[in-house]
Structure formats: structure tokens, C-alpha cells
Short mmCIF file of C-alpha atoms in Angstrom, two decimals:
data_model
loop_
_atom_site.label_atom_id
_atom_site.label_comp_id
_atom_site.label_asym_id
_atom_site.label_seq_id
_atom_site.Cartn_x
_atom_site.Cartn_y
_atom_site.Cartn_z
CA MET A 1 37.80 32.45 32.96
CA PRO A 2 38.15 28.38 32.85
CA ASP A 3 35.72 26.98 29.89
CA GLN A 4 32.43 26.01 31.92
CA GLY A 5 33.10 21.76 33.01
CA ARG A 6 37.20 22.16 32.06
CA ARG A 7 39.34 20.63 34.15
CA TYR A 8 43.17 22.27 34.58
CA TYR A 9 45.61 19.77 36.03
CA ARG A 10 48.55 21.36 38.06
CA VAL A 11 51.96 19.41 36.65
CA LYS A 12 52.10 17.69 39.73
CA GLU A 13 48.97 16.42 39.09
CA VAL A 14 49.71 15.06 35.90
CA ALA A 15 53.08 13.28 37.18
CA ASP A 16 50.76 11.44 40.06
CA LEU A 17 48.40 10.46 36.91
CA PHE A 18 51.36 8.89 34.98
CA ASP A 19 53.65 7.99 38.33
CA VAL A 20 56.24 10.04 36.58
CA SER A 21 58.48 12.90 37.86
CA VAL A 22 57.49 16.09 37.66
CA ASN A 23 60.77 16.90 35.50
CA THR A 24 59.16 14.06 32.93
CA ILE A 25 55.99 16.66 32.20
CA TYR A 26 58.20 19.40 31.95
CA ARG A 27 60.15 18.09 29.16
CA ALA A 28 56.99 16.56 27.66
CA ILE A 29 55.55 19.94 27.38
CA ASP A 30 59.17 21.54 26.50
CA SER A 31 58.98 19.15 23.68
CA LYS A 32 55.10 20.15 22.70
CA GLN A 33 54.02 16.65 23.08
CA LEU A 34 52.05 17.77 25.76
CA THR A 35 49.16 21.13 25.71
CA ALA A 36 49.74 23.16 29.09
CA LEU A 37 48.51 26.77 29.31
CA LYS A 38 51.33 29.14 31.19
CA ILE A 39 50.59 31.35 34.16
CA GLY A 40 51.91 34.05 34.75
CA GLU A 41 55.40 35.53 33.39
CA GLY A 42 59.13 34.53 33.91
CA LYS A 43 58.55 30.62 35.08
CA GLY A 44 55.12 30.71 35.58
CA ALA A 45 52.91 27.92 36.92
CA TYR A 46 51.46 25.53 33.87
CA ARG A 47 48.22 24.39 34.06
CA VAL A 48 46.85 21.54 31.58
CA PRO A 49 44.00 20.60 29.89
CA ASP A 50 41.98 17.90 30.80
CA TYR A 51 41.80 17.53 26.98
CA ALA A 52 45.06 17.67 26.70
CA VAL A 53 46.26 15.21 29.10
CA ALA A 54 44.10 12.26 27.33
CA ALA A 55 45.94 13.26 23.97
CA PHE A 56 48.88 12.85 25.93
CA GLU A 57 47.67 9.33 27.55
CA LYS A 58 46.47 8.15 23.92
CA ALA A 59 49.90 9.12 22.58
CA CYS A 60 52.04 7.56 25.69
CA THR A 61 49.77 4.15 24.88
CA GLN A 62 50.50 3.95 20.97
CA ALA A 63 53.46 4.51 21.40
CA ALA A 64 53.45 1.54 24.20
CA HIS A 65 51.92 -0.52 21.97
CA GLU A 66 54.53 0.04 18.82
CA ASP A 67 57.32 -0.34 20.61
CA HIS A 68 56.71 -3.31 22.35
CA ALA A 69 54.94 -4.80 18.78
CA ILE A 70 58.93 -3.85 17.77
CA SER A 71 60.39 -5.87 20.66
CA SER A 72 58.23 -8.59 20.78
CA ALA A 73 58.66 -9.42 16.96
CA PRO A 74 61.14 -12.34 16.01
CA MET A 75 64.19 -10.60 15.63
CA ALA A 76 64.45 -11.44 11.96
CA GLU A 77 61.37 -9.58 10.89
CA VAL A 78 62.75 -6.79 12.85
CA GLU A 79 65.90 -6.46 11.29
CA GLY A 80 63.86 -7.43 7.85
CA ILE A 81 66.03 -10.97 7.16
CA GLU A 82 63.75 -13.75 6.10
CA LEU A 83 64.57 -16.67 7.81
CA GLY A 84 66.92 -19.24 5.66
CA GLU A 85 68.17 -16.78 3.89
CA ALA A 86 72.40 -16.24 4.69
CA ALA A 87 73.33 -12.97 6.24
#
């Protein structure tokens, strides 16, 4: 029986929340980036608890900020070269 007050999402719902494909969510589950409960045997179905969706969103947001910080930095800073220094 699910925890009271806990919401479980279908994979399609999670994909819709993040505006990505269902396959992207399955890859996140397979790589353990997104926690999901498998229901049934074989291929089965997955349910993603609300706390896992929140943690995944936080991780994605953090990764996007880090990527933006690197891509926004001057090239010399990214490469570790000080301006005026000969390569």
C-alpha cells in the first residue's frame, strides 16, 4: 500500500513534467539518476515517487547551472590560461 500523502507518477507523467521523451526517463531510471519502483515481473511498469521527481529536478537544475557557468566563462578561464600568457 502506498504511503499516505505520497504521490507516485507514471513514466509518461514524469516525461511530460520535464518535457522530454519517455525513453529519456527510462535511461535516467536505468542509470540510477532517477529512483523508481518496478511493479510486476519482466518488463513490468515503473512508478516514480514524488520525492524522486523532486531530487531529479534538483540534480538537473544543478547540472544546467554548472554547464551554463562553464559555457559562459571566457575561454581563457575555461582552459586555465591567464590572459596575456603565451600558449
